Amino acid sequence: MSNRRGLLIILSSPSGAGKSTLSRRLREWDENVLFSVSATTRKPREGEVDGSDYYFLETEDFKRQVIEGQMLEHAFVFGNHYGSPKGPVEAAINQGRDVLFDIDWQGAQQIQNSDLGKHTLSIFILPPSISELRRRLESRGQDSDDVIAKRMQKSWDEISHWAEYDYVLTNDDLDATDASLKQIIAAARLRRIQQPALTEHVRNLQMEFEDRT
Ligand code: ADP
Ligand code: 5GP
């Protein structure tokens, strides 16, 4: 086991608020931040790579993995199943690496209530306004008008869970949000529970203290 226990960093937001952009910046900032590649029954979008963007599964395989307990959490979002495979997360945090999850509020709740909940840091990203959220979805140029309308409709459902998160950031200026996110992570890495080696360090301090007094 490493000196440090890794964090499970959950980023949630309505679609378009900026979590993919922020998550990309975090991974560039520190190679010890790994991205949790979700499994989904959704069909790949153009350019998406199996095993890198998502693990694209048939519904039957997805359901089997859930039954076998291979998913840390899972949810039904926009008509498809999504879930976070458990194995890679446990391996990473035992090596002292952090795992970043881009998941919705249902997944966030399940992870926070799981055995690994105490190692979780959850952050909700709000847009500065609803009109700016729509502008970002449109400017991303990735979705049809139909899909944008569907995402906008779902956005209030996601935003209504903002108070269930440890931190809430309004992503107005991207650089400022990015800086705040890194400060939050730096502080969470220093939580007592993330530092298993402290117990032995304090034991050594005690022995030295008793030898000298
Ligand atoms: P999400 O992953 O939450 O759906 P994205 O990260 O894809 O959102 O961001 C949606 C669009 O908004 C992208 O085109 C991105 O470049 C842009 N964007 C993200 N953050 C900001 C910001 N603070 N100011 C302006 N544009 C932003
Ligand atoms: P998309 O299909 O646009 O990639 O993702 C749609 C939604 O599913 C997003 O809100 C995203 O956060 C959520 N999502 C992606 N992967 C997972 C996952 O593994 N678990 C949960 N609960 N939600 C996910």
mmCIF file with all atom_site columns, C-alpha atoms in Angstrom, residues 3-134:
data_model
loop_
_atom_site.group_PDB
_atom_site.id
_atom_site.type_symbol
_atom_site.label_atom_id
_atom_site.label_alt_id
_atom_site.label_comp_id
_atom_site.label_asym_id
_atom_site.label_entity_id
_atom_site.label_seq_id
_atom_site.pdbx_PDB_ins_code
_atom_site.Cartn_x
_atom_site.Cartn_y
_atom_site.Cartn_z
_atom_site.occupancy
_atom_site.B_iso_or_equiv
_atom_site.pdbx_formal_charge
_atom_site.auth_seq_id
_atom_site.auth_comp_id
_atom_site.auth_asym_id
_atom_site.auth_atom_id
_atom_site.pdbx_PDB_model_num
ATOM 1   C CA . ASN A 1 3   ? 1.730   6.264   1.788   1.00 0.00 ? 3   ASN A CA 1
ATOM 2   C CA . ARG A 1 4   ? -1.363  7.920   0.453   1.00 0.00 ? 4   ARG A CA 1
ATOM 3   C CA . ARG A 1 5   ? -4.829  6.537   -0.157  1.00 0.00 ? 5   ARG A CA 1
ATOM 4   C CA . GLY A 1 6   ? -6.276  7.820   -3.442  1.00 0.00 ? 6   GLY A CA 1
ATOM 5   C CA . LEU A 1 7   ? -9.441  9.891   -3.627  1.00 0.00 ? 7   LEU A CA 1
ATOM 6   C CA . LEU A 1 8   ? -12.604 9.148   -5.576  1.00 0.00 ? 8   LEU A CA 1
ATOM 7   C CA . ILE A 1 9   ? -13.249 12.541  -7.154  1.00 0.00 ? 9   ILE A CA 1
ATOM 8   C CA . ILE A 1 10  ? -16.807 12.897  -8.437  1.00 0.00 ? 10  ILE A CA 1
ATOM 9   C CA . LEU A 1 11  ? -17.616 15.704  -10.877 1.00 0.00 ? 11  LEU A CA 1
ATOM 10  C CA . SER A 1 12  ? -21.282 16.193  -11.742 1.00 0.00 ? 12  SER A CA 1
ATOM 11  C CA . SER A 1 13  ? -23.088 18.959  -13.591 1.00 0.00 ? 13  SER A CA 1
ATOM 12  C CA . PRO A 1 14  ? -25.828 19.467  -16.116 1.00 0.00 ? 14  PRO A CA 1
ATOM 13  C CA . SER A 1 15  ? -24.558 18.588  -19.567 1.00 0.00 ? 15  SER A CA 1
ATOM 14  C CA . GLY A 1 16  ? -22.650 21.563  -21.032 1.00 0.00 ? 16  GLY A CA 1
ATOM 15  C CA . ALA A 1 17  ? -21.529 23.194  -17.754 1.00 0.00 ? 17  ALA A CA 1
ATOM 16  C CA . GLY A 1 18  ? -17.916 22.218  -18.403 1.00 0.00 ? 18  GLY A CA 1
ATOM 17  C CA . LYS A 1 19  ? -17.072 19.005  -16.566 1.00 0.00 ? 19  LYS A CA 1
ATOM 18  C CA . SER A 1 20  ? -15.335 17.277  -19.501 1.00 0.00 ? 20  SER A CA 1
ATOM 19  C CA . THR A 1 21  ? -13.179 20.357  -20.066 1.00 0.00 ? 21  THR A CA 1
ATOM 20  C CA . LEU A 1 22  ? -12.272 20.586  -16.367 1.00 0.00 ? 22  LEU A CA 1
ATOM 21  C CA . SER A 1 23  ? -11.661 16.856  -16.130 1.00 0.00 ? 23  SER A CA 1
ATOM 22  C CA . ARG A 1 24  ? -9.268  16.988  -19.121 1.00 0.00 ? 24  ARG A CA 1
ATOM 23  C CA . ARG A 1 25  ? -7.328  19.809  -17.434 1.00 0.00 ? 25  ARG A CA 1
ATOM 24  C CA . LEU A 1 26  ? -7.078  17.845  -14.167 1.00 0.00 ? 26  LEU A CA 1
ATOM 25  C CA . ARG A 1 27  ? -5.597  14.824  -15.928 1.00 0.00 ? 27  ARG A CA 1
ATOM 26  C CA . GLU A 1 28  ? -3.045  17.032  -17.690 1.00 0.00 ? 28  GLU A CA 1
ATOM 27  C CA . TRP A 1 29  ? -2.180  18.655  -14.356 1.00 0.00 ? 29  TRP A CA 1
ATOM 28  C CA . ASP A 1 30  ? -1.317  15.422  -12.548 1.00 0.00 ? 30  ASP A CA 1
ATOM 29  C CA . GLU A 1 31  ? -0.758  11.980  -14.019 1.00 0.00 ? 31  GLU A CA 1
ATOM 30  C CA . ASN A 1 32  ? -1.855  10.496  -10.685 1.00 0.00 ? 32  ASN A CA 1
ATOM 31  C CA . VAL A 1 33  ? -5.401  11.524  -11.521 1.00 0.00 ? 33  VAL A CA 1
ATOM 32  C CA . LEU A 1 34  ? -6.900  8.643   -13.500 1.00 0.00 ? 34  LEU A CA 1
ATOM 33  C CA . PHE A 1 35  ? -10.201 8.802   -15.320 1.00 0.00 ? 35  PHE A CA 1
ATOM 34  C CA . SER A 1 36  ? -12.798 6.152   -14.501 1.00 0.00 ? 36  SER A CA 1
ATOM 35  C CA . VAL A 1 37  ? -13.890 4.765   -17.872 1.00 0.00 ? 37  VAL A CA 1
ATOM 36  C CA . SER A 1 38  ? -17.594 3.993   -17.537 1.00 0.00 ? 38  SER A CA 1
ATOM 37  C CA . ALA A 1 39  ? -19.465 1.158   -19.158 1.00 0.00 ? 39  ALA A CA 1
ATOM 38  C CA . THR A 1 40  ? -22.563 2.062   -21.143 1.00 0.00 ? 40  THR A CA 1
ATOM 39  C CA . THR A 1 41  ? -25.203 0.492   -23.355 1.00 0.00 ? 41  THR A CA 1
ATOM 40  C CA . ARG A 1 42  ? -25.333 3.711   -25.444 1.00 0.00 ? 42  ARG A CA 1
ATOM 41  C CA . LYS A 1 43  ? -24.000 3.420   -28.995 1.00 0.00 ? 43  LYS A CA 1
ATOM 42  C CA . PRO A 1 44  ? -20.630 5.121   -29.592 1.00 0.00 ? 44  PRO A CA 1
ATOM 43  C CA . ARG A 1 45  ? -20.678 8.666   -31.026 1.00 0.00 ? 45  ARG A CA 1
ATOM 44  C CA . GLU A 1 46  ? -18.437 9.477   -33.931 1.00 0.00 ? 46  GLU A CA 1
ATOM 45  C CA . GLY A 1 47  ? -14.817 9.522   -32.771 1.00 0.00 ? 47  GLY A CA 1
ATOM 46  C CA . GLU A 1 48  ? -15.466 7.741   -29.452 1.00 0.00 ? 48  GLU A CA 1
ATOM 47  C CA . VAL A 1 49  ? -13.077 4.882   -28.730 1.00 0.00 ? 49  VAL A CA 1
ATOM 48  C CA . ASP A 1 50  ? -14.107 1.677   -26.912 1.00 0.00 ? 50  ASP A CA 1
ATOM 49  C CA . GLY A 1 51  ? -12.073 1.268   -23.724 1.00 0.00 ? 51  GLY A CA 1
ATOM 50  C CA . SER A 1 52  ? -11.017 4.886   -23.690 1.00 0.00 ? 52  SER A CA 1
ATOM 51  C CA . ASP A 1 53  ? -14.199 7.022   -23.761 1.00 0.00 ? 53  ASP A CA 1
ATOM 52  C CA . TYR A 1 54  ? -16.475 4.230   -22.555 1.00 0.00 ? 54  TYR A CA 1
ATOM 53  C CA . TYR A 1 55  ? -16.707 0.458   -22.542 1.00 0.00 ? 55  TYR A CA 1
ATOM 54  C CA . PHE A 1 56  ? -19.565 -0.032  -24.977 1.00 0.00 ? 56  PHE A CA 1
ATOM 55  C CA . LEU A 1 57  ? -21.587 -3.075  -23.872 1.00 0.00 ? 57  LEU A CA 1
ATOM 56  C CA . GLU A 1 58  ? -24.709 -4.898  -24.940 1.00 0.00 ? 58  GLU A CA 1
ATOM 57  C CA . THR A 1 59  ? -27.539 -4.560  -22.403 1.00 0.00 ? 59  THR A CA 1
ATOM 58  C CA . GLU A 1 60  ? -27.292 -8.241  -21.457 1.00 0.00 ? 60  GLU A CA 1
ATOM 59  C CA . ASP A 1 61  ? -23.553 -7.970  -20.660 1.00 0.00 ? 61  ASP A CA 1
ATOM 60  C CA . PHE A 1 62  ? -24.103 -4.773  -18.719 1.00 0.00 ? 62  PHE A CA 1
ATOM 61  C CA . LYS A 1 63  ? -26.828 -6.341  -16.580 1.00 0.00 ? 63  LYS A CA 1
ATOM 62  C CA . ARG A 1 64  ? -24.694 -9.433  -15.962 1.00 0.00 ? 64  ARG A CA 1
ATOM 63  C CA . GLN A 1 65  ? -21.813 -7.290  -14.692 1.00 0.00 ? 65  GLN A CA 1
ATOM 64  C CA . VAL A 1 66  ? -24.193 -5.471  -12.342 1.00 0.00 ? 66  VAL A CA 1
ATOM 65  C CA . ILE A 1 67  ? -25.512 -8.782  -10.964 1.00 0.00 ? 67  ILE A CA 1
ATOM 66  C CA . GLU A 1 68  ? -21.943 -10.064 -10.490 1.00 0.00 ? 68  GLU A CA 1
ATOM 67  C CA . GLY A 1 69  ? -21.169 -6.975  -8.386  1.00 0.00 ? 69  GLY A CA 1
ATOM 68  C CA . GLN A 1 70  ? -18.624 -5.598  -10.832 1.00 0.00 ? 70  GLN A CA 1
ATOM 69  C CA . MET A 1 71  ? -20.086 -2.059  -10.823 1.00 0.00 ? 71  MET A CA 1
ATOM 70  C CA . LEU A 1 72  ? -19.358 0.418   -8.067  1.00 0.00 ? 72  LEU A CA 1
ATOM 71  C CA . GLU A 1 73  ? -22.529 2.263   -9.107  1.00 0.00 ? 73  GLU A CA 1
ATOM 72  C CA . HIS A 1 74  ? -24.892 2.238   -12.032 1.00 0.00 ? 74  HIS A CA 1
ATOM 73  C CA . ALA A 1 75  ? -27.824 4.290   -13.326 1.00 0.00 ? 75  ALA A CA 1
ATOM 74  C CA . PHE A 1 76  ? -30.215 4.693   -16.217 1.00 0.00 ? 76  PHE A CA 1
ATOM 75  C CA . VAL A 1 77  ? -29.598 8.072   -17.883 1.00 0.00 ? 77  VAL A CA 1
ATOM 76  C CA . PHE A 1 78  ? -31.122 9.480   -21.113 1.00 0.00 ? 78  PHE A CA 1
ATOM 77  C CA . GLY A 1 79  ? -32.518 6.012   -21.967 1.00 0.00 ? 79  GLY A CA 1
ATOM 78  C CA . ASN A 1 80  ? -29.250 4.081   -21.538 1.00 0.00 ? 80  ASN A CA 1
ATOM 79  C CA . HIS A 1 81  ? -27.477 2.201   -18.759 1.00 0.00 ? 81  HIS A CA 1
ATOM 80  C CA . TYR A 1 82  ? -24.231 3.622   -17.386 1.00 0.00 ? 82  TYR A CA 1
ATOM 81  C CA . GLY A 1 83  ? -21.957 2.237   -14.684 1.00 0.00 ? 83  GLY A CA 1
ATOM 82  C CA . SER A 1 84  ? -18.483 2.564   -13.143 1.00 0.00 ? 84  SER A CA 1
ATOM 83  C CA . PRO A 1 85  ? -16.430 -0.672  -13.072 1.00 0.00 ? 85  PRO A CA 1
ATOM 84  C CA . LYS A 1 86  ? -15.192 -1.319  -9.530  1.00 0.00 ? 86  LYS A CA 1
ATOM 85  C CA . GLY A 1 87  ? -11.898 -3.232  -10.079 1.00 0.00 ? 87  GLY A CA 1
ATOM 86  C CA . PRO A 1 88  ? -9.781  -0.433  -11.580 1.00 0.00 ? 88  PRO A CA 1
ATOM 87  C CA . VAL A 1 89  ? -10.941 2.009   -8.887  1.00 0.00 ? 89  VAL A CA 1
ATOM 88  C CA . GLU A 1 90  ? -9.850  -0.185  -5.964  1.00 0.00 ? 90  GLU A CA 1
ATOM 89  C CA . ALA A 1 91  ? -6.484  -0.910  -7.608  1.00 0.00 ? 91  ALA A CA 1
ATOM 90  C CA . ALA A 1 92  ? -5.817  2.778   -8.267  1.00 0.00 ? 92  ALA A CA 1
ATOM 91  C CA . ILE A 1 93  ? -6.685  4.131   -4.839  1.00 0.00 ? 93  ILE A CA 1
ATOM 92  C CA . ASN A 1 94  ? -4.607  1.420   -3.115  1.00 0.00 ? 94  ASN A CA 1
ATOM 93  C CA . GLN A 1 95  ? -1.651  2.652   -5.205  1.00 0.00 ? 95  GLN A CA 1
ATOM 94  C CA . GLY A 1 96  ? -2.295  6.206   -3.975  1.00 0.00 ? 96  GLY A CA 1
ATOM 95  C CA . ARG A 1 97  ? -3.748  7.398   -7.241  1.00 0.00 ? 97  ARG A CA 1
ATOM 96  C CA . ASP A 1 98  ? -6.950  9.441   -7.488  1.00 0.00 ? 98  ASP A CA 1
ATOM 97  C CA . VAL A 1 99  ? -9.843  8.396   -9.692  1.00 0.00 ? 99  VAL A CA 1
ATOM 98  C CA . LEU A 1 100 ? -12.003 10.968  -11.425 1.00 0.00 ? 100 LEU A CA 1
ATOM 99  C CA . PHE A 1 101 ? -15.674 10.159  -12.159 1.00 0.00 ? 101 PHE A CA 1
ATOM 100 C CA . ASP A 1 102 ? -17.805 12.056  -14.653 1.00 0.00 ? 102 ASP A CA 1
ATOM 101 C CA . ILE A 1 103 ? -21.145 10.659  -13.495 1.00 0.00 ? 103 ILE A CA 1
ATOM 102 C CA . ASP A 1 104 ? -24.640 11.881  -12.691 1.00 0.00 ? 104 ASP A CA 1
ATOM 103 C CA . TRP A 1 105 ? -26.225 12.538  -9.265  1.00 0.00 ? 105 TRP A CA 1
ATOM 104 C CA . GLN A 1 106 ? -27.554 8.953   -8.975  1.00 0.00 ? 106 GLN A CA 1
ATOM 105 C CA . GLY A 1 107 ? -24.044 7.509   -9.307  1.00 0.00 ? 107 GLY A CA 1
ATOM 106 C CA . ALA A 1 108 ? -22.639 10.145  -6.943  1.00 0.00 ? 108 ALA A CA 1
ATOM 107 C CA . GLN A 1 109 ? -25.153 9.137   -4.247  1.00 0.00 ? 109 GLN A CA 1
ATOM 108 C CA . GLN A 1 110 ? -24.344 5.430   -4.628  1.00 0.00 ? 110 GLN A CA 1
ATOM 109 C CA . ILE A 1 111 ? -20.571 5.961   -4.352  1.00 0.00 ? 111 ILE A CA 1
ATOM 110 C CA . GLN A 1 112 ? -20.971 8.268   -1.358  1.00 0.00 ? 112 GLN A CA 1
ATOM 111 C CA . ASN A 1 113 ? -23.045 5.559   0.371   1.00 0.00 ? 113 ASN A CA 1
ATOM 112 C CA . SER A 1 114 ? -20.641 2.722   -0.528  1.00 0.00 ? 114 SER A CA 1
ATOM 113 C CA . ASP A 1 115 ? -17.694 1.287   1.437   1.00 0.00 ? 115 ASP A CA 1
ATOM 114 C CA . LEU A 1 116 ? -15.457 3.741   -0.407  1.00 0.00 ? 116 LEU A CA 1
ATOM 115 C CA . GLY A 1 117 ? -17.665 6.712   0.533   1.00 0.00 ? 117 GLY A CA 1
ATOM 116 C CA . LYS A 1 118 ? -15.190 8.009   3.105   1.00 0.00 ? 118 LYS A CA 1
ATOM 117 C CA . HIS A 1 119 ? -12.570 8.459   0.379   1.00 0.00 ? 119 HIS A CA 1
ATOM 118 C CA . THR A 1 120 ? -14.917 10.440  -1.826  1.00 0.00 ? 120 THR A CA 1
ATOM 119 C CA . LEU A 1 121 ? -14.658 14.105  -2.785  1.00 0.00 ? 121 LEU A CA 1
ATOM 120 C CA . SER A 1 122 ? -17.742 15.311  -4.632  1.00 0.00 ? 122 SER A CA 1
ATOM 121 C CA . ILE A 1 123 ? -17.925 18.520  -6.633  1.00 0.00 ? 123 ILE A CA 1
ATOM 122 C CA . PHE A 1 124 ? -20.899 19.965  -8.481  1.00 0.00 ? 124 PHE A CA 1
ATOM 123 C CA . ILE A 1 125 ? -20.346 22.349  -11.384 1.00 0.00 ? 125 ILE A CA 1
ATOM 124 C CA . LEU A 1 126 ? -23.049 24.990  -11.964 1.00 0.00 ? 126 LEU A CA 1
ATOM 125 C CA . PRO A 1 127 ? -23.322 27.102  -15.120 1.00 0.00 ? 127 PRO A CA 1
ATOM 126 C CA . PRO A 1 128 ? -23.364 30.913  -14.674 1.00 0.00 ? 128 PRO A CA 1
ATOM 127 C CA . SER A 1 129 ? -26.845 31.017  -16.279 1.00 0.00 ? 129 SER A CA 1
ATOM 128 C CA . ILE A 1 130 ? -29.246 28.781  -18.184 1.00 0.00 ? 130 ILE A CA 1
ATOM 129 C CA . SER A 1 131 ? -28.794 30.839  -21.360 1.00 0.00 ? 131 SER A CA 1
ATOM 130 C CA . GLU A 1 132 ? -25.009 30.348  -21.140 1.00 0.00 ? 132 GLU A CA 1
ATOM 131 C CA . LEU A 1 133 ? -25.548 26.603  -20.617 1.00 0.00 ? 133 LEU A CA 1
ATOM 132 C CA . ARG A 1 134 ? -27.534 26.478  -23.857 1.00 0.00 ? 134 ARG A CA 1
#
